Coordinates of C-alpha atoms in Angstrom, one line a residue:
M1 CA 29.3 265.9 -26.4
E2 CA 28.5 269.4 -27.7
N3 CA 25.7 271.5 -26.3
N4 CA 22.9 272.8 -28.6
I5 CA 22.5 276.0 -26.6
K6 CA 22.9 279.2 -28.5
A7 CA 24.6 282.2 -26.9
Y8 CA 24.5 285.8 -27.8
L9 CA 27.2 288.2 -26.5
L10 CA 26.5 291.9 -26.7
G11 CA 29.8 293.9 -26.9
G12 CA 33.0 292.6 -28.5
G13 CA 35.4 293.4 -25.6
I14 CA 37.8 291.0 -23.9
G15 CA 34.9 289.9 -21.5
S16 CA 32.8 288.6 -24.4
L17 CA 35.7 287.1 -26.2
A18 CA 36.7 285.3 -23.0
A19 CA 33.2 284.1 -22.3
A20 CA 33.0 282.6 -25.8
A21 CA 36.2 280.8 -25.3
F22 CA 35.1 279.4 -21.9
M23 CA 31.8 278.2 -23.4
I24 CA 33.7 276.3 -26.1
R25 CA 36.5 275.0 -24.0
D26 CA 34.7 274.2 -20.7
G27 CA 31.0 274.2 -21.7
K28 CA 31.4 272.2 -24.9
L29 CA 29.3 274.6 -27.0
A30 CA 29.8 274.5 -30.7
G31 CA 31.5 277.7 -31.9
G32 CA 28.9 278.1 -34.6
N33 CA 26.2 278.5 -31.8
I34 CA 28.0 281.6 -30.4
T35 CA 27.4 285.1 -31.8
I36 CA 29.3 288.2 -30.7
L37 CA 27.8 291.5 -31.7
E38 CA 30.0 294.7 -31.6
S39 CA 29.0 298.2 -32.4
L40 CA 32.5 299.2 -33.6
P41 CA 34.3 297.9 -36.7
L42 CA 36.9 296.1 -34.6
F43 CA 36.7 293.7 -31.7
G44 CA 38.6 294.0 -28.5
G45 CA 36.8 296.9 -26.7
S46 CA 39.2 298.9 -24.6
L47 CA 42.1 296.6 -25.5
D48 CA 42.6 298.5 -28.8
G49 CA 45.6 299.3 -30.9
A50 CA 45.5 300.6 -34.5
G51 CA 47.3 302.7 -37.1
S52 CA 50.4 302.6 -39.2
A53 CA 53.8 304.3 -39.5
E54 CA 52.3 306.6 -42.1
T55 CA 49.1 307.7 -40.3
G56 CA 50.4 307.3 -36.7
Y57 CA 49.6 304.6 -34.2
S58 CA 47.1 305.0 -31.5
L59 CA 46.4 303.2 -28.2
R60 CA 43.7 304.4 -25.8
G61 CA 45.5 302.7 -22.9
G62 CA 47.9 300.0 -21.8
R63 CA 46.5 297.8 -19.1
M64 CA 49.0 296.5 -16.5
V65 CA 49.4 292.7 -16.4
T66 CA 51.1 290.5 -13.9
T67 CA 51.9 286.8 -13.8
D68 CA 51.7 286.8 -9.9
N69 CA 47.9 287.6 -10.1
Y70 CA 45.4 287.4 -13.0
E71 CA 44.5 283.8 -12.3
C72 CA 41.5 283.7 -14.7
T73 CA 43.3 285.6 -17.5
W74 CA 46.2 283.1 -17.6
D75 CA 43.8 280.1 -17.2
L76 CA 42.3 281.3 -20.4
F77 CA 45.5 282.2 -22.3
K78 CA 47.2 278.9 -21.4
S79 CA 44.6 277.5 -24.0
I80 CA 45.1 280.1 -26.8
P81 CA 47.8 279.5 -29.3
S82 CA 50.3 282.3 -30.0
L83 CA 50.1 283.9 -33.4
G84 CA 53.9 283.8 -33.7
D85 CA 54.5 280.2 -32.7
K86 CA 51.6 277.7 -32.8
D87 CA 53.5 275.4 -30.6
K88 CA 53.3 278.0 -27.8
T89 CA 50.4 279.5 -26.0
V90 CA 49.9 283.2 -25.4
Y91 CA 50.8 282.5 -21.8
D92 CA 54.1 280.8 -22.7
E93 CA 55.0 283.6 -25.1
T94 CA 54.3 286.2 -22.4
V95 CA 56.4 284.4 -19.7
E96 CA 59.3 284.0 -22.1
F97 CA 59.2 287.6 -23.1
N98 CA 59.2 288.9 -19.5
A99 CA 62.1 286.6 -18.7
L100 CA 64.1 288.6 -21.2
Y101 CA 62.9 292.0 -20.3
H102 CA 62.7 292.7 -16.5
A103 CA 61.0 295.8 -15.3
N104 CA 63.4 297.9 -13.1
S105 CA 62.4 301.5 -13.3
M106 CA 65.3 303.9 -12.6
A107 CA 63.4 307.1 -13.2
R108 CA 59.9 306.4 -11.7
L109 CA 59.4 310.0 -10.5
V110 CA 60.9 313.2 -12.0
D111 CA 60.5 316.6 -10.3
C112 CA 60.2 320.1 -11.7
R113 CA 64.0 320.5 -11.9
R114 CA 64.1 317.5 -14.3
A115 CA 65.8 315.6 -11.4
I116 CA 65.1 311.9 -10.9
V117 CA 63.5 311.6 -7.5
P118 CA 65.3 309.0 -5.3
V119 CA 62.5 306.9 -3.8
S120 CA 64.2 305.6 -0.6
S121 CA 61.1 306.6 1.4
M122 CA 57.4 306.4 0.8
G123 CA 57.1 309.8 2.5
F124 CA 54.5 308.8 5.1
S125 CA 54.0 310.7 8.3
M126 CA 52.8 308.7 11.3
Q127 CA 49.3 310.1 10.7
D128 CA 49.5 308.8 7.1
R129 CA 50.4 305.3 8.3
L130 CA 47.6 305.2 10.9
E131 CA 45.0 306.4 8.4
L132 CA 46.1 304.1 5.7
L133 CA 45.9 301.2 8.1
Q134 CA 42.4 302.2 9.2
L135 CA 41.2 302.4 5.5
A136 CA 42.9 299.1 4.6
S137 CA 41.3 297.2 7.6
A138 CA 37.8 298.8 7.4
D139 CA 35.1 296.5 6.0
E140 CA 33.4 297.5 2.8
E141 CA 30.0 298.1 4.5
K142 CA 31.7 300.7 6.7
L143 CA 33.5 302.3 3.7
G144 CA 30.2 302.5 1.8
A145 CA 30.2 305.1 -0.9
S146 CA 32.9 307.2 0.7
C147 CA 35.9 308.7 -1.1
I148 CA 39.6 308.2 -0.5
T149 CA 39.7 311.8 0.9
D150 CA 37.2 310.8 3.6
W151 CA 39.8 308.5 5.1
L152 CA 43.2 310.1 4.3
S153 CA 44.4 313.6 5.2
P154 CA 45.7 316.1 2.6
G155 CA 49.3 315.4 3.3
F156 CA 49.0 311.8 2.1
F157 CA 48.4 313.1 -1.4
D158 CA 51.8 314.7 -1.5
T159 CA 53.7 311.5 -0.6
Q160 CA 56.0 309.6 -2.9
F161 CA 53.7 306.6 -2.5
W162 CA 50.7 308.5 -3.7
Y163 CA 52.5 309.8 -6.8
M164 CA 53.5 306.3 -7.7
W165 CA 50.4 304.3 -6.7
A166 CA 48.0 306.9 -8.3
T167 CA 49.8 306.9 -11.6
T168 CA 50.4 303.1 -11.7
F169 CA 46.7 302.4 -11.2
A170 CA 45.0 305.8 -12.2
F171 CA 43.5 306.7 -8.9
Q172 CA 42.2 310.2 -8.0
P173 CA 41.7 311.5 -4.4
W174 CA 37.9 311.6 -5.0
H175 CA 37.6 308.0 -6.1
S176 CA 36.0 305.2 -4.2
A177 CA 37.6 304.2 -0.9
V178 CA 36.3 300.7 -1.4
E179 CA 38.2 300.3 -4.7
F180 CA 41.3 301.9 -3.2
K181 CA 41.2 299.4 -0.4
R182 CA 40.7 296.5 -2.7
Y183 CA 43.9 297.6 -4.7
L184 CA 45.9 297.8 -1.4
H185 CA 45.0 294.2 -0.7
R186 CA 45.1 292.7 -4.2
F187 CA 48.4 294.4 -5.1
M188 CA 50.0 294.3 -1.6
L189 CA 52.8 292.3 -3.3
E190 CA 53.6 295.4 -5.4
F191 CA 53.7 297.7 -2.4
S192 CA 57.4 296.9 -1.6
R193 CA 58.5 297.3 -5.2
I194 CA 56.2 300.1 -6.4
E195 CA 59.2 302.4 -7.2
T196 CA 60.8 299.9 -9.6
L197 CA 57.6 298.4 -11.0
A198 CA 59.3 295.1 -10.8
G199 CA 56.0 293.2 -10.6
V200 CA 54.6 294.7 -13.7
K201 CA 54.7 292.4 -16.7
R202 CA 54.2 293.3 -20.4
T203 CA 52.9 291.5 -23.4
V204 CA 55.1 291.1 -26.4
Y205 CA 53.2 293.8 -28.4
N206 CA 50.3 296.0 -27.4
Q207 CA 47.5 294.1 -25.9
Y208 CA 45.3 294.2 -29.0
D209 CA 48.0 292.4 -31.0
S210 CA 49.2 290.2 -28.2
L211 CA 45.9 289.2 -26.5
V212 CA 42.9 290.2 -28.6
L213 CA 44.1 289.0 -32.0
P214 CA 45.2 285.5 -31.0
L215 CA 41.9 285.0 -29.1
Q216 CA 39.8 286.3 -31.9
T217 CA 41.7 284.1 -34.4
W218 CA 41.1 281.1 -32.3
L219 CA 37.4 281.8 -31.8
E220 CA 36.9 282.3 -35.6
A221 CA 38.6 279.0 -36.2
Q222 CA 36.0 277.4 -33.9
G223 CA 33.3 278.9 -36.0
V224 CA 32.1 281.7 -33.7
R225 CA 30.1 284.3 -35.6
M226 CA 31.5 287.8 -35.1
L227 CA 29.3 290.7 -36.2
P228 CA 30.9 294.2 -36.3
N229 CA 29.0 297.4 -36.8
C230 CA 26.0 296.0 -35.0
T231 CA 24.4 297.6 -31.9
A232 CA 22.0 296.0 -29.5
T233 CA 19.3 298.6 -28.7
D234 CA 16.7 296.8 -26.6
F235 CA 15.6 293.5 -25.1
E236 CA 12.3 291.7 -25.4
H237 CA 11.6 289.7 -22.3
K238 CA 9.2 287.8 -20.1
L239 CA 9.0 286.8 -16.5
E240 CA 9.2 283.2 -15.7
D241 CA 8.7 282.1 -12.1
G242 CA 9.6 285.7 -11.2
K243 CA 12.9 285.6 -13.1
F244 CA 13.8 287.9 -16.1
V245 CA 14.1 286.0 -19.3
V246 CA 15.4 287.6 -22.6
T247 CA 13.3 286.5 -25.5
G248 CA 14.6 288.8 -28.2
I249 CA 17.4 291.3 -29.0
H250 CA 16.7 294.4 -31.0
I251 CA 19.7 295.1 -33.4
R252 CA 20.6 298.2 -35.3
Y253 CA 23.0 297.9 -38.3
P254 CA 24.3 300.9 -40.3
D255 CA 21.4 300.7 -42.8
T256 CA 18.8 298.4 -41.3
T257 CA 17.3 296.9 -38.1
D258 CA 16.5 293.4 -37.0
V259 CA 15.3 291.3 -34.0
I260 CA 17.1 288.2 -32.9
A261 CA 14.8 285.6 -31.4
V262 CA 16.2 284.1 -28.2
R263 CA 14.8 280.6 -27.7
D264 CA 14.1 278.9 -24.4
G265 CA 17.4 277.6 -23.1
D266 CA 19.5 280.1 -25.0
L267 CA 21.8 282.5 -23.2
V268 CA 22.6 286.3 -23.4
F269 CA 25.8 287.9 -22.1
F270 CA 25.7 291.7 -21.9
Q271 CA 28.7 294.0 -21.5
N272 CA 27.0 296.7 -19.5
G273 CA 28.8 300.1 -19.7
S274 CA 32.2 300.9 -21.2
M275 CA 35.1 302.8 -19.7
T276 CA 36.2 303.8 -23.2
D277 CA 32.7 304.8 -24.4
A278 CA 32.6 308.2 -26.2
S279 CA 36.4 308.3 -26.7
S280 CA 37.6 310.7 -29.4
L281 CA 40.9 311.1 -31.1
G282 CA 42.7 314.3 -32.0
S283 CA 45.7 314.9 -34.2
M284 CA 48.9 317.0 -34.4
S285 CA 46.8 320.0 -35.3
S286 CA 43.5 319.4 -33.5
A287 CA 42.4 318.5 -30.0
P288 CA 39.9 315.6 -29.5
V289 CA 36.3 316.7 -29.7
K290 CA 34.4 316.4 -26.4
L291 CA 31.8 313.7 -26.6
S292 CA 29.6 312.1 -23.9
K293 CA 27.0 309.3 -23.7
K294 CA 24.5 311.6 -25.4
E295 CA 26.5 311.3 -28.7
S296 CA 27.6 307.7 -28.3
G297 CA 24.5 306.0 -26.8
G298 CA 26.9 303.5 -25.2
W299 CA 25.2 303.4 -21.9
T300 CA 21.6 303.5 -23.1
L301 CA 20.8 299.8 -23.1
W302 CA 22.0 299.4 -19.5
E303 CA 20.1 302.5 -18.4
K304 CA 17.0 301.1 -20.1
L305 CA 17.4 297.7 -18.6
A306 CA 18.2 298.9 -15.0
R307 CA 15.2 301.3 -14.9
D308 CA 12.9 300.1 -12.1
R309 CA 15.1 297.0 -11.7
P310 CA 17.7 297.7 -8.9
E311 CA 19.0 294.1 -9.2
F312 CA 20.5 295.2 -12.6
G313 CA 22.6 298.0 -11.1
N314 CA 22.6 301.7 -11.2
P315 CA 24.6 303.1 -14.2
A316 CA 24.1 306.7 -13.0
A317 CA 26.6 306.1 -10.2
F318 CA 29.3 305.7 -12.8
N319 CA 28.4 307.9 -15.8
D320 CA 27.0 311.1 -14.3
N321 CA 30.2 313.0 -13.6
I322 CA 32.6 313.2 -16.5
A323 CA 34.7 315.9 -14.7
Q324 CA 35.7 313.2 -12.2
S325 CA 36.1 310.2 -14.5
F326 CA 37.9 311.5 -17.6
W327 CA 41.5 311.8 -18.5
E328 CA 43.5 311.9 -21.7
S329 CA 46.2 309.7 -23.2
F330 CA 48.4 310.2 -26.2
T331 CA 50.4 307.9 -28.6
V332 CA 53.5 309.1 -30.3
T333 CA 54.9 307.7 -33.5
L334 CA 58.5 308.6 -34.3
Q335 CA 60.4 308.2 -37.5
D336 CA 63.9 308.5 -35.9
S337 CA 65.5 307.5 -32.7
S338 CA 66.6 310.8 -31.2
F339 CA 63.8 311.0 -28.6
F340 CA 64.3 307.4 -27.5
D341 CA 68.1 307.9 -27.4
Q342 CA 67.7 311.0 -25.1
M343 CA 65.2 309.1 -22.8
I344 CA 67.5 306.1 -22.5
R345 CA 70.4 308.4 -21.5
F346 CA 68.2 310.3 -19.1
S347 CA 66.3 307.4 -17.4
G348 CA 69.0 304.7 -17.5
N349 CA 66.3 302.3 -18.9
A350 CA 66.2 300.6 -22.2
P351 CA 62.6 300.6 -23.8
G352 CA 60.5 297.9 -22.1
T353 CA 62.4 297.9 -18.8
G354 CA 61.4 301.2 -17.2
G355 CA 57.6 301.4 -16.9
L356 CA 56.0 304.7 -16.2
V357 CA 58.1 307.9 -15.9
T358 CA 55.9 310.3 -13.9
F359 CA 56.4 314.1 -13.8
K360 CA 55.3 314.5 -10.3
D361 CA 55.1 318.3 -10.4
S362 CA 53.3 318.4 -13.7
S363 CA 50.0 320.3 -13.5
W364 CA 48.6 317.8 -15.9
F365 CA 50.0 314.9 -13.7
M366 CA 51.6 313.5 -16.8
S367 CA 53.4 310.1 -17.3
I368 CA 55.0 308.4 -20.2
V369 CA 56.2 304.9 -20.9
L370 CA 58.6 303.6 -23.6
P371 CA 57.6 300.0 -24.4
H372 CA 59.8 297.4 -26.0
Q373 CA 60.0 298.0 -29.8
P374 CA 58.3 297.1 -32.0
H375 CA 55.0 297.7 -30.1
F376 CA 52.8 296.9 -33.1
L377 CA 52.8 293.8 -35.3
N378 CA 53.0 295.9 -38.4
Q379 CA 55.5 298.5 -37.1
P380 CA 58.4 298.8 -39.5
E381 CA 62.1 298.8 -38.4
G382 CA 63.3 302.4 -37.7
V383 CA 59.8 303.5 -36.4
Q384 CA 59.3 303.9 -32.7
V385 CA 56.2 304.3 -30.6
F386 CA 55.5 305.4 -27.0
W387 CA 52.5 306.2 -25.0
G388 CA 51.6 308.6 -22.2
Y389 CA 48.7 309.9 -20.2
A390 CA 47.7 312.7 -17.8
L391 CA 45.3 312.4 -14.9
S392 CA 44.5 316.1 -14.7
P393 CA 43.8 317.2 -18.3
G394 CA 41.6 320.0 -17.2
R395 CA 44.4 322.1 -15.7
I396 CA 46.6 324.6 -17.4
G397 CA 50.0 323.2 -18.5
N398 CA 53.4 324.2 -17.1
F399 CA 54.8 325.1 -20.5
V400 CA 51.7 325.4 -22.7
A401 CA 49.2 327.9 -21.4
K402 CA 46.0 325.9 -21.8
P403 CA 44.4 322.8 -20.5
M404 CA 45.6 319.5 -22.0
A405 CA 41.9 318.8 -23.0
D406 CA 42.2 321.7 -25.4
C407 CA 45.6 320.8 -26.8
N408 CA 46.5 319.2 -30.1
G409 CA 49.3 316.7 -30.4
E410 CA 52.0 319.3 -31.2
E411 CA 51.2 321.2 -28.0
I412 CA 51.2 318.0 -25.9
L413 CA 54.7 317.2 -27.2
R414 CA 55.9 320.8 -26.4
E415 CA 54.6 320.3 -22.8
L416 CA 56.4 317.0 -22.5
C417 CA 59.7 318.3 -23.9
G418 CA 59.4 321.2 -21.4
H419 CA 59.4 318.8 -18.5
L420 CA 62.3 316.8 -19.9
R421 CA 64.2 319.9 -21.0
F422 CA 64.5 318.3 -24.4
D423 CA 64.8 320.5 -27.5
P424 CA 61.3 320.2 -29.2
V425 CA 63.2 319.6 -32.5
S426 CA 63.7 316.0 -31.3
V427 CA 60.0 315.4 -32.0
L428 CA 59.5 317.7 -34.9
Q429 CA 58.7 314.7 -37.2
A430 CA 56.6 313.0 -34.6
N431 CA 52.9 312.2 -34.9
C432 CA 51.2 312.6 -31.6
I433 CA 47.6 311.4 -31.5
P434 CA 45.7 312.5 -28.3
C435 CA 42.7 310.6 -27.0
R436 CA 40.0 311.9 -24.7
M437 CA 38.2 309.3 -22.6
P438 CA 35.3 310.8 -20.6
Y439 CA 34.5 307.6 -18.7
I440 CA 37.9 306.0 -18.4
T441 CA 37.9 305.8 -14.6
S442 CA 34.1 305.7 -14.2
M443 CA 34.4 302.3 -12.5
F444 CA 36.4 304.0 -9.7
M445 CA 33.6 306.4 -8.8
P446 CA 32.2 306.2 -5.3
R447 CA 29.3 303.7 -5.3
A448 CA 27.0 301.7 -3.1
H449 CA 27.3 297.9 -3.1
A450 CA 24.1 297.5 -5.1
D451 CA 25.1 299.9 -7.9
R452 CA 26.8 297.0 -9.7
P453 CA 24.8 293.8 -10.6
L454 CA 26.2 290.4 -10.0
P455 CA 27.5 288.6 -13.1
V456 CA 24.3 286.5 -13.0
P457 CA 21.7 288.4 -10.9
K458 CA 19.5 286.1 -8.8
E459 CA 16.4 287.6 -10.6
S460 CA 17.8 286.5 -14.0
K461 CA 17.4 283.2 -15.8
N462 CA 19.3 283.6 -19.0
L463 CA 20.9 287.1 -18.9
A464 CA 24.4 287.6 -17.5
F465 CA 26.5 290.8 -17.2
I466 CA 30.2 290.8 -18.0
S467 CA 32.1 294.0 -17.7
Q468 CA 34.0 296.3 -15.3
F469 CA 30.6 297.2 -13.9
V470 CA 29.6 294.0 -12.2
E471 CA 30.2 293.0 -8.5
I472 CA 33.0 290.5 -7.8
P473 CA 34.0 290.3 -4.2
D474 CA 37.6 291.3 -3.5
E475 CA 38.5 291.7 -7.1
V476 CA 39.9 295.0 -8.6
V477 CA 38.3 296.8 -11.6
F478 CA 40.3 298.5 -14.4
T479 CA 42.1 295.3 -15.1
V480 CA 41.9 292.7 -17.8
E481 CA 41.4 290.1 -15.0
Y482 CA 38.2 291.7 -13.9
S483 CA 36.5 291.3 -17.3
V484 CA 37.8 287.7 -17.7
R485 CA 36.9 286.7 -14.2
A486 CA 33.3 288.1 -14.7
A487 CA 33.0 286.2 -17.9
Q488 CA 34.2 282.9 -16.4
M489 CA 31.9 283.2 -13.4
A490 CA 28.9 284.0 -15.6
V491 CA 29.6 281.2 -18.1
Y492 CA 30.2 278.6 -15.4
E493 CA 27.0 279.6 -13.5
L494 CA 24.6 279.7 -16.5
L495 CA 26.0 276.5 -18.0
G496 CA 26.4 274.7 -14.7
I497 CA 30.0 273.8 -15.5
D498 CA 31.5 271.6 -12.8
R499 CA 34.9 273.3 -12.7
A500 CA 36.1 275.8 -10.1
V501 CA 36.8 279.4 -11.2
P502 CA 40.5 280.0 -10.2
P503 CA 40.5 281.7 -6.8
I504 CA 42.1 285.0 -6.1
T505 CA 45.6 284.5 -4.8
P506 CA 45.6 285.9 -1.2
H507 CA 49.0 287.6 -1.4
D508 CA 47.8 290.0 1.4
K509 CA 47.6 287.0 3.7
S510 CA 51.2 286.0 3.2
L511 CA 53.3 286.9 6.3
R512 CA 56.3 287.7 4.0
V513 CA 54.3 290.1 1.9
E514 CA 52.8 291.7 4.9
F515 CA 56.2 292.1 6.6
E516 CA 57.7 293.6 3.4
A517 CA 54.8 296.0 3.1
L518 CA 55.2 297.0 6.7
V519 CA 58.9 297.6 6.4
K520 CA 58.4 299.7 3.3
S521 CA 55.7 301.8 5.0
L522 CA 58.1 302.6 7.8
K523 CA 60.8 304.0 5.6

């Protein structure tokens, strides 16, 4: 029997799409009772992917997935049909794809001499091992709002382990010690194979085409109303038995405004904050413009909602220091195979099998990855696409005498070819689109426990939060899993669904995993 509750989801990222699917599948809501509002023209949030062979493809990022973890993500996608084969689910399709293309990086680190660094050792000193153990075993209350550098000595940040762990997960030394500890535990299974990235799995195409589009297609088939170019600007509310109740949502369209009335019993799910807010694209001839929340307004509603309501979090902990939360990515579209051919010969990896190649001595701390081709559904034969990013875009390049943040696509390619000792002529016909993301690792910023609200705060009756900026014990941010788990927790709690949210797999409690991690750390 279907529910008559209506649900409004503010933000069209993977969290909202997942929440809508859980409400239909497990909560028996009619799809027509669910409305998703998104300020951008496309849905998917940070899982984006757009462009063409003519104009150039663009990805802000590529989130790592794994079939050894991501319990809620695969619980969802075991129910969503593949676009390519309706008899298969997205999960089936992904597992089959990864059975064909195994990750086994043979060029994980490259040094300033263009030599592949053999990673037979993590490079730890005894002091590094002791400090890492102390951090990994400290409770979160003790870690508090401390940084990684408060626990680890300078020498740790020049180890092979740090170069690989930092670029696999996008950590910086000044980031939260709590988040770093959570990653050490959640991905302990990857510790022993970090140099090959054997545990990393890939979707068939980019994650917009492989995850967002099938999910959106299924939701639309269920009758879900999806409203693009529509921004929620404020809530009307009341207090009922001391609990916050949303009674109306103020909406801004491109040419008008409106107020959605929220009835008693209806639900509101809010994607508070965005790691890709205020992103901007450049081109082969221009650097991305430097935007912030002042231009985008993407954090305004959460800031307004949390003012004088500590139970709804503290957005300032995440969005007040762009210098420590921004980096830049770039997507390269090639019309011939010369660059890929050279990379295959250099790295020993076919596209889709190597994962990140990190230039460890790069002042930009640059990495690239050549995915399996085609990487886009509409990518023609003969066109190739790869992606890269740099964690230190504010520094002067090794081959281009300016910060990456001030570089256009042509200059980024010259810097890349310098590290590889490739003739830049190999990318003369390329289209490199840089992307500046001022808040991309904002969820890694040092924070107090109360700076993130619970998916359903105790003081809320019909409002839930689903994003990278909610508090989920033991789970790791900057993953698809975090958004999907938050959505599932929020939906199940507000609808009273009698089904357990899939628990986090405790790989860090496995004696085999612990032993393999110990052996690795001693090398």
